[in-house]
Amino acid sequence: MNKHALRVTTLLVTAALAQYAHASGFQFSSQSAASQATANSSAAEAADASTISYNPAGLSYLDGTQFSGTLTVVVPTVEAKNATGRTLSGNAIAGRANDKIGDAAAAPHTYFSSRVNDRFAYGMGIYVPFGSGTEYEKDSVLRYNVNQTHLAVIALNPAVSFKLTPKLSVGFGVVAQHAEAELRQYANFAASLARVYQLQAAAAPAGSAQQAALGAAAMRAIAQDGKGPLDGFAEISGDDWGVGFNFGMLLDVSDNTRVGFNYRSKVKHELAGTADWTLPSPSATEYPSAVSIIESSLGYRDSAASVKVTTPESYSLHIMHKFSPVLRMYADISRTNHSSFTSADVKYAIPKTTINPAQAATFTRLNPNWKDTTKVAIGGSYQLSDPLQLRFGIAHDKSPVPSANDRLSTLPDSDRSWLSFGAKYAMSKSLVVDAAYSYISIKDASANVNGYCGGTSPATAPATAVNCVSSYTTGTVNFESSAHLVGIQASYRF
């Protein structure tokens, strides 16, 4: 068997398909250990150069020249349980019903800032705004849906900040995103081969050995429907650059209270490349010319492919209040326009014959039907001693997935709650170290998955709008998920 890959030049056929990010959708919600310790409620604080990511207006609050580096480690537990699946003909799909699909991941973030004078500052951030990854075993019951995904997005964010008045600062940054994505999906070729053999048998001389052999091959293929021996799969990997911006404002309402606003624009990515397939290699005696049929008659061979996806815009309001010289409280409310990701079509240059209907199709459609979401976070800090500050926070993050019928098998996304705490320790006047831990409780969820590319049942699949490259399977799965985040940060002022 030759291994092929579906290679594409850009991001995000998988942009919303899976998560180790552990924020709603496919956001990576922590770009700073100091902020993570308050459940990301402290954007109004502008404590170090990581403010570039949370609110670039904060650069003008920083003294001198600063460098900040963070390493965030995410350890998820994502279990897919009691998965079931059926082919279009109603056969139960054979395979693994329980799976652990989340892997640990680490994300680095670095920031630099420099204050030129009392009114102007600039900086650069390199951080991870989005990230995701899940992988089912190759024999999973759900393999005919997307079986494996990976998404990593790195943002380069140069920014400037101006103090318009002694109390009001604004900041603006350009966000250049580089994304790498991978996707694997299996195809059930058994029913398609059976149909071709049946047509060939009908055209063969009546009562001939050829007709008998083709009829037997058709019966063997039917018997393998959903069993696995006649499966093939495609893989996608690629990368792309996209450009957006972020904008922020911070206002000192009084000596004790600061409020802020931050906006991050959407970023468009366009995927264009080639598609190749790994095909089954059954016995030529039992399945005559099977590979040739799949490649030539059905169209599953190398071709160009493309997809367009947009990462969502978001905006937030935040506040910091000093209750005393040692106690500060923070709050943040953030809105993310996930509804920009309602569908994505992977388009193929060569039409492919599908199981249902028996006509050519040129795309595979993903229909997450996401909704806009709101995250609310509150936190605080307590200066226990001159060098040591304790930090804490809680948050609730709403999922963009509206129902089990819209949840994708590779995105066990559900409502989540954060419990965070950490500490900041001043090693010297120049060096500050932060450490943070977060436990994320994710609500149990279920998914009713199907391969109808926008339809809701086999009856709707033949409609032109949902005639797509798919194995047209149905399935169900339950998810139990949680995550641990550990962040370490060092900030140095020159």
XYZ file of C-alpha atoms in Angstrom:
494
model
C 0.000 0.000 0.000
C 1.407 3.368 -0.958
C 1.006 6.181 1.503
C -0.315 9.396 0.045
C -1.044 12.694 1.725
C -3.621 15.360 1.038
C -1.299 18.361 1.131
C -2.626 21.853 1.067
C -0.973 25.265 1.270
C -2.638 26.988 4.189
C -4.602 26.606 7.316
C -7.757 25.539 8.607
C -9.822 22.869 7.093
C -9.548 21.853 10.728
C -9.737 25.260 12.275
C -12.666 24.333 14.395
C -12.363 20.645 14.573
C -10.600 19.877 17.774
C -9.063 21.318 20.856
C -6.191 21.137 23.194
C -6.650 24.916 23.465
C -9.312 24.632 26.170
C -11.040 27.873 25.446
C -14.330 27.906 23.611
C -14.063 26.889 19.977
C -10.430 26.704 18.912
C -8.966 29.652 20.824
C -5.850 29.140 22.916
C -6.998 31.196 25.859
C -3.799 31.757 27.830
C -0.839 33.705 26.445
C 0.603 34.701 29.841
C 1.111 32.865 33.137
C 0.400 36.080 35.066
C -2.957 36.429 33.362
C -3.707 32.694 33.530
C -3.375 32.828 37.325
C -6.393 35.181 37.392
C -8.386 33.045 34.886
C -7.446 35.689 32.262
C -9.422 38.395 34.048
C -6.536 40.859 34.489
C -6.179 42.493 31.046
C -6.650 45.938 32.630
C -3.592 45.414 34.836
C -0.946 45.801 32.080
C 1.645 44.223 34.362
C 4.199 43.136 31.750
C 4.884 42.980 28.010
C 2.272 40.250 27.463
C -0.272 43.093 27.475
C 0.383 43.181 23.702
C -1.889 40.152 23.355
C -4.569 41.171 25.871
C -4.650 44.963 25.313
C -1.855 46.759 23.407
C -2.761 50.077 25.073
C -1.032 48.697 28.171
C 2.403 49.168 26.591
C 2.445 52.833 27.640
C 2.082 51.748 31.303
C 5.334 49.767 31.257
C 8.659 51.295 32.313
C 11.900 50.999 30.377
C 12.567 48.033 28.116
C 11.053 44.695 29.071
C 11.125 41.092 27.910
C 8.611 38.457 28.969
C 8.504 34.762 28.095
C 5.834 32.187 29.004
C 5.541 28.447 28.567
C 2.023 27.030 28.852
C 1.580 23.266 29.174
C -1.884 21.817 28.580
C -2.709 18.318 29.814
C -6.203 17.347 28.658
C -8.288 14.316 29.447
C -10.724 13.848 26.577
C -12.532 10.513 26.453
C -14.871 9.487 23.646
C -17.188 6.793 24.981
C -19.820 4.397 23.658
C -19.386 5.462 20.040
C -21.766 3.910 17.522
C -21.933 4.195 13.772
C -23.887 2.906 10.793
C -23.275 2.994 7.082
C -25.810 4.299 4.593
C -27.105 0.748 4.088
C -27.705 0.408 7.838
C -24.780 -1.863 8.673
C -23.118 -1.321 12.033
C -19.594 0.070 11.600
C -17.021 -2.239 13.120
C -14.331 -0.706 15.299
C -13.254 0.792 18.586
C -16.098 2.345 20.620
C -14.012 4.024 23.364
C -11.017 6.259 22.777
C -8.788 8.814 24.472
C -8.397 11.530 21.875
C -6.543 14.418 23.578
C -2.758 14.758 23.890
C -0.640 17.013 26.079
C 0.805 20.070 24.360
C 3.114 22.969 25.154
C 2.907 26.496 23.751
C 5.624 29.181 24.113
C 4.853 32.914 24.093
C 7.411 35.754 24.019
C 7.014 39.532 24.263
C 9.194 42.624 24.065
C 8.300 46.204 24.980
C 10.089 49.541 25.077
C 8.889 52.878 26.388
C 10.317 55.734 24.317
C 8.974 58.622 26.415
C 6.063 59.496 28.706
C 3.544 59.170 25.864
C 4.827 56.565 23.392
C 5.783 52.886 23.624
C 6.134 49.997 21.218
C 6.580 46.252 21.363
C 6.396 42.857 19.677
C 4.584 39.706 20.690
C 4.992 36.163 19.350
C 2.318 33.913 20.810
C -0.265 31.190 20.171
C -3.815 32.592 19.735
C -5.390 29.392 18.368
C -4.532 25.727 18.692
C -6.224 22.360 18.577
C -5.585 18.671 18.198
C -7.371 15.362 18.566
C -6.702 11.934 17.154
C -8.878 8.844 17.187
C -7.399 5.385 16.693
C -7.473 4.346 13.050
C -9.971 1.577 13.826
C -12.443 3.920 15.537
C -16.157 3.458 14.849
C -16.144 7.159 13.926
C -13.288 6.941 11.384
C -15.525 7.871 8.417
C -15.951 11.265 10.008
C -12.796 13.310 10.517
C -10.432 10.940 12.331
C -7.457 13.132 13.228
C -6.877 16.883 13.324
C -4.139 19.255 14.358
C -4.030 23.045 14.250
C -1.246 25.360 15.421
C -1.384 29.109 14.877
C 1.493 31.477 15.703
C 0.849 35.221 15.778
C 3.475 37.909 15.183
C 2.035 41.057 16.734
C 4.022 44.317 16.505
C 2.165 47.052 18.409
C 2.386 50.701 19.487
C 0.738 52.607 22.309
C 0.062 56.301 22.846
C -1.027 58.194 25.961
C -3.550 60.611 24.513
C -3.997 62.165 27.959
C -2.428 61.361 31.338
C -5.386 59.056 31.980
C -6.239 57.639 28.527
C -4.042 55.310 26.451
C -4.706 53.665 23.121
C -2.853 50.865 21.376
C -2.817 49.334 17.912
C -1.131 46.247 16.535
C -0.833 44.305 13.298
C -1.429 40.558 13.712
C 0.307 38.321 11.170
C -0.861 34.728 11.713
C 0.956 31.666 10.463
C -1.039 28.462 10.713
C -0.258 24.795 10.195
C -3.046 22.232 9.945
C -3.456 18.492 9.470
C -6.518 16.360 8.806
C -7.186 12.666 8.308
C -10.510 11.163 7.191
C -11.400 7.631 6.160
C -13.525 6.615 3.174
C -15.762 3.529 3.020
C -15.203 2.180 -0.500
C -17.058 -1.128 0.025
C -20.504 0.021 -1.127
C -19.087 1.947 -4.095
C -17.097 -1.070 -5.293
C -20.167 -3.286 -4.880
C -22.211 -0.948 -7.059
C -19.545 -0.896 -9.798
C -19.219 -4.696 -9.753
C -22.991 -5.023 -9.999
C -23.060 -2.738 -13.050
C -20.186 -4.648 -14.643
C -21.893 -7.973 -13.956
C -25.100 -6.723 -15.568
C -23.101 -5.792 -18.693
C -21.196 -9.113 -18.858
C -22.451 -12.057 -20.986
C -25.303 -13.805 -19.216
C -24.234 -16.985 -17.455
C -20.539 -16.368 -18.160
C -17.714 -16.971 -15.731
C -16.987 -13.247 -15.863
C -20.510 -12.409 -14.739
C -20.304 -14.940 -11.924
C -16.937 -13.588 -10.746
C -18.174 -9.992 -10.772
C -21.362 -10.958 -8.945
C -19.323 -12.745 -6.292
C -17.003 -9.737 -5.963
C -20.065 -7.512 -5.439
C -21.371 -9.775 -2.679
C -17.980 -9.833 -0.962
C -17.801 -6.029 -1.107
C -21.298 -5.705 0.357
C -20.242 -8.007 3.204
C -17.312 -5.664 3.973
C -19.461 -2.521 4.171
C -18.279 -0.739 7.325
C -15.950 -3.576 8.334
C -12.662 -1.881 7.311
C -10.758 -4.018 4.726
C -11.967 -1.835 1.845
C -11.324 1.479 3.598
C -9.094 4.236 2.276
C -8.142 7.556 3.796
C -6.942 11.046 2.942
C -4.585 13.256 4.931
C -4.243 17.021 4.782
C -1.289 19.098 5.925
C -0.461 22.651 5.082
C 0.262 26.176 6.207
C -0.746 29.759 5.451
C -0.241 33.389 6.459
C -3.137 35.719 7.220
C -3.188 39.310 8.478
C -5.480 41.119 10.933
C -5.139 43.671 13.725
C -5.851 44.365 17.394
C -6.838 47.620 19.076
C -7.121 48.583 22.727
C -7.948 51.432 25.106
C -7.215 51.876 28.819
C -8.698 54.631 30.971
C -7.707 55.473 34.535
C -11.094 56.451 35.922
C -9.439 57.250 39.255
C -6.248 56.454 41.120
C -7.807 53.123 42.117
C -9.874 52.094 39.078
C -8.889 51.348 35.485
C -11.159 50.158 32.683
C -10.238 48.892 29.231
C -11.492 47.673 25.895
C -9.775 45.366 23.416
C -10.730 44.281 19.899
C -9.134 41.530 17.789
C -10.133 41.331 14.141
C -10.999 38.238 12.164
C -8.284 36.776 9.942
C -9.018 35.122 6.616
C -7.073 32.082 5.468
C -7.241 30.472 2.056
C -6.132 26.891 1.556
C -5.006 25.702 -1.872
C -2.927 22.660 -2.738
C -3.148 19.047 -3.853
C -5.118 16.022 -2.657
C -3.865 12.429 -2.669
C -5.275 9.261 -1.167
C -4.153 6.097 0.585
C -6.218 3.339 -1.020
C -6.935 -0.278 0.000
C -5.012 -3.026 -1.802
C -7.332 -6.071 -1.719
C -6.698 -9.349 -3.511
C -7.102 -8.900 -7.277
C -8.717 -12.346 -7.409
C -11.460 -11.413 -4.950
C -11.800 -7.760 -6.039
C -10.817 -7.357 -9.719
C -9.204 -3.993 -10.536
C -10.379 -2.509 -7.220
C -7.689 0.189 -7.000
C -8.181 1.136 -10.656
C -11.942 1.442 -10.089
C -11.454 3.682 -7.048
C -8.922 5.893 -8.828
C -10.381 6.040 -12.346
C -14.089 5.264 -12.114
C -14.740 6.912 -8.746
C -12.195 9.738 -9.100
C -10.225 9.222 -5.882
C -6.819 10.191 -7.233
C -4.396 13.058 -6.940
C -5.948 16.450 -7.653
C -5.917 20.077 -6.571
C -7.848 20.981 -3.433
C -8.790 24.201 -1.661
C -10.672 25.525 1.357
C -11.399 28.942 2.892
C -11.866 29.540 6.614
C -11.893 32.682 8.793
C -10.745 32.835 12.415
C -13.237 34.783 14.559
C -13.121 38.389 15.738
C -13.415 39.066 19.452
C -13.745 41.993 21.824
C -13.575 42.403 25.574
C -14.259 44.836 28.403
C -12.106 44.655 31.529
C -11.648 46.454 34.838
C -9.135 46.605 37.681
C -9.872 48.098 41.093
C -7.429 48.598 43.984
C -9.270 47.974 47.251
C -6.137 48.598 49.284
C -2.372 48.871 48.716
C -2.157 45.053 48.781
C -5.480 43.896 47.287
C -6.601 44.223 43.658
C -9.625 42.755 41.932
C -10.077 42.139 38.201
C -12.952 41.355 35.877
C -13.252 40.666 32.170
C -16.148 39.937 29.837
C -15.228 38.763 26.332
C -17.353 38.139 23.270
C -16.149 35.953 20.382
C -17.961 35.910 17.050
C -17.675 32.179 16.394
C -20.670 32.391 14.055
C -18.220 33.314 11.289
C -17.492 29.578 11.146
C -20.784 28.135 9.952
C -19.371 25.881 7.228
C -16.239 25.066 5.280
C -15.998 23.267 1.939
C -12.929 21.283 0.929
C -13.112 21.555 -2.864
C -11.542 19.039 -5.230
C -10.543 19.708 -8.857
C -11.478 16.154 -9.912
C -15.138 15.181 -9.270
C -15.631 12.032 -7.219
C -18.485 9.527 -7.318
C -20.137 9.116 -3.917
C -22.220 6.372 -2.353
C -25.384 8.459 -2.343
C -26.268 9.890 -4.736
C -24.587 7.977 -7.576
C -23.270 11.088 -9.240
C -20.107 13.172 -9.136
C -19.385 15.565 -6.268
C -16.602 18.119 -5.908
C -16.477 18.967 -2.191
C -16.595 17.743 1.387
C -18.562 20.050 3.679
C -18.119 20.697 7.384
C -21.163 22.251 9.084
C -20.353 23.265 12.671
C -23.082 25.955 12.735
C -21.316 27.726 15.599
C -22.825 30.540 17.652
C -21.231 33.634 19.195
C -20.092 33.132 22.786
C -19.380 35.104 25.968
C -16.747 34.400 28.594
C -16.932 36.003 32.064
C -13.926 36.003 34.388
C -13.162 37.530 37.786
C -9.958 37.386 39.765
C -7.701 39.112 42.219
C -4.204 39.517 43.599
C -2.907 39.911 47.150
C 0.562 41.257 47.949
C 1.572 38.916 50.747
C 5.033 40.449 51.116
C 7.349 42.748 49.189
C 8.501 40.046 46.777
C 5.490 37.689 46.798
C 2.041 38.254 45.300
C -0.694 35.614 45.311
C -3.142 35.506 42.364
C -6.443 33.713 41.780
C -9.454 33.679 39.454
C -12.538 31.874 38.188
C -14.237 31.995 34.802
C -17.102 30.527 32.821
C -16.664 30.036 29.088
C -19.684 29.249 26.924
C -19.334 26.756 24.069
C -20.178 27.893 20.513
C -21.771 24.504 19.768
C -25.583 24.918 19.974
C -26.591 21.247 20.308
C -25.532 17.607 20.034
C -26.677 17.639 16.403
C -24.094 20.353 15.640
C -21.159 18.982 17.647
C -18.366 17.520 15.522
C -16.737 14.261 16.552
C -13.320 15.921 16.634
C -14.551 18.896 18.666
C -15.878 17.682 22.034
C -16.460 21.339 22.812
C -18.814 22.141 25.670
C -19.342 24.774 28.372
C -16.348 25.022 30.674
C -15.460 26.537 34.039
C -12.003 27.700 35.133
C -10.428 27.624 38.582
C -7.005 29.281 38.579
C -4.389 30.333 41.073
C -0.728 31.243 41.040
C 1.987 33.498 42.366
C 4.255 36.325 41.253
C 7.691 36.576 42.855
C 10.125 39.467 42.411
C 13.568 37.860 42.321
C 15.096 41.341 42.038
C 14.117 44.828 40.885
C 14.599 43.631 37.307
C 13.429 39.991 37.316
C 9.891 38.779 38.114
C 8.762 35.145 37.886
C 5.122 34.016 37.583
C 3.657 30.534 38.005
C 0.049 29.520 37.387
C -2.165 26.454 37.565
C -5.686 26.124 36.142
C -8.181 23.313 36.344
C -10.806 23.418 33.611
C -14.007 21.499 34.170
C -15.759 20.752 30.874
C -19.412 19.824 30.813
C -20.153 16.285 29.594
C -21.373 16.348 26.021
C -22.682 14.101 23.272
C -22.593 14.308 19.508
C -24.948 13.026 16.819
C -22.542 12.960 13.909
C -23.280 12.307 10.269
C -21.566 12.484 6.909
C -24.355 14.159 4.965
C -22.458 17.435 4.433
C -25.298 19.709 5.441
C -28.194 17.264 5.235
C -29.749 15.683 8.289
C -30.623 12.187 7.066
C -30.144 9.835 4.107
C -33.409 11.175 2.696
C -31.943 14.663 2.386
C -28.528 13.576 1.119
C -29.440 13.383 -2.595
C -30.327 17.084 -2.674
C -27.896 19.025 -4.842
C -26.881 21.259 -1.934
C -25.506 18.315 0.032
C -24.201 16.075 -2.742
C -20.647 15.762 -1.448
C -17.581 13.577 -1.092
C -18.568 11.493 1.914
C -19.204 7.967 3.134
C -22.667 9.064 4.379
C -22.500 7.453 7.792
C -24.309 8.231 11.026
C -22.970 7.934 14.554
C -23.235 8.906 18.177
C -20.620 9.445 20.863
C -20.410 10.724 24.438
C -17.552 12.876 25.729
C -16.077 13.319 29.198
C -13.416 16.025 29.302
C -11.289 18.135 31.603
C -7.903 19.817 31.451
C -4.978 21.003 33.541
C -2.951 24.067 32.522
C 0.445 24.944 33.968
C 2.131 28.219 33.094
C 5.629 29.494 33.882
C 6.694 33.045 33.033
C 9.792 35.201 33.464
C 9.749 38.963 32.926
C 12.913 41.065 32.868
C 13.196 44.846 32.833
C 16.386 46.415 31.483
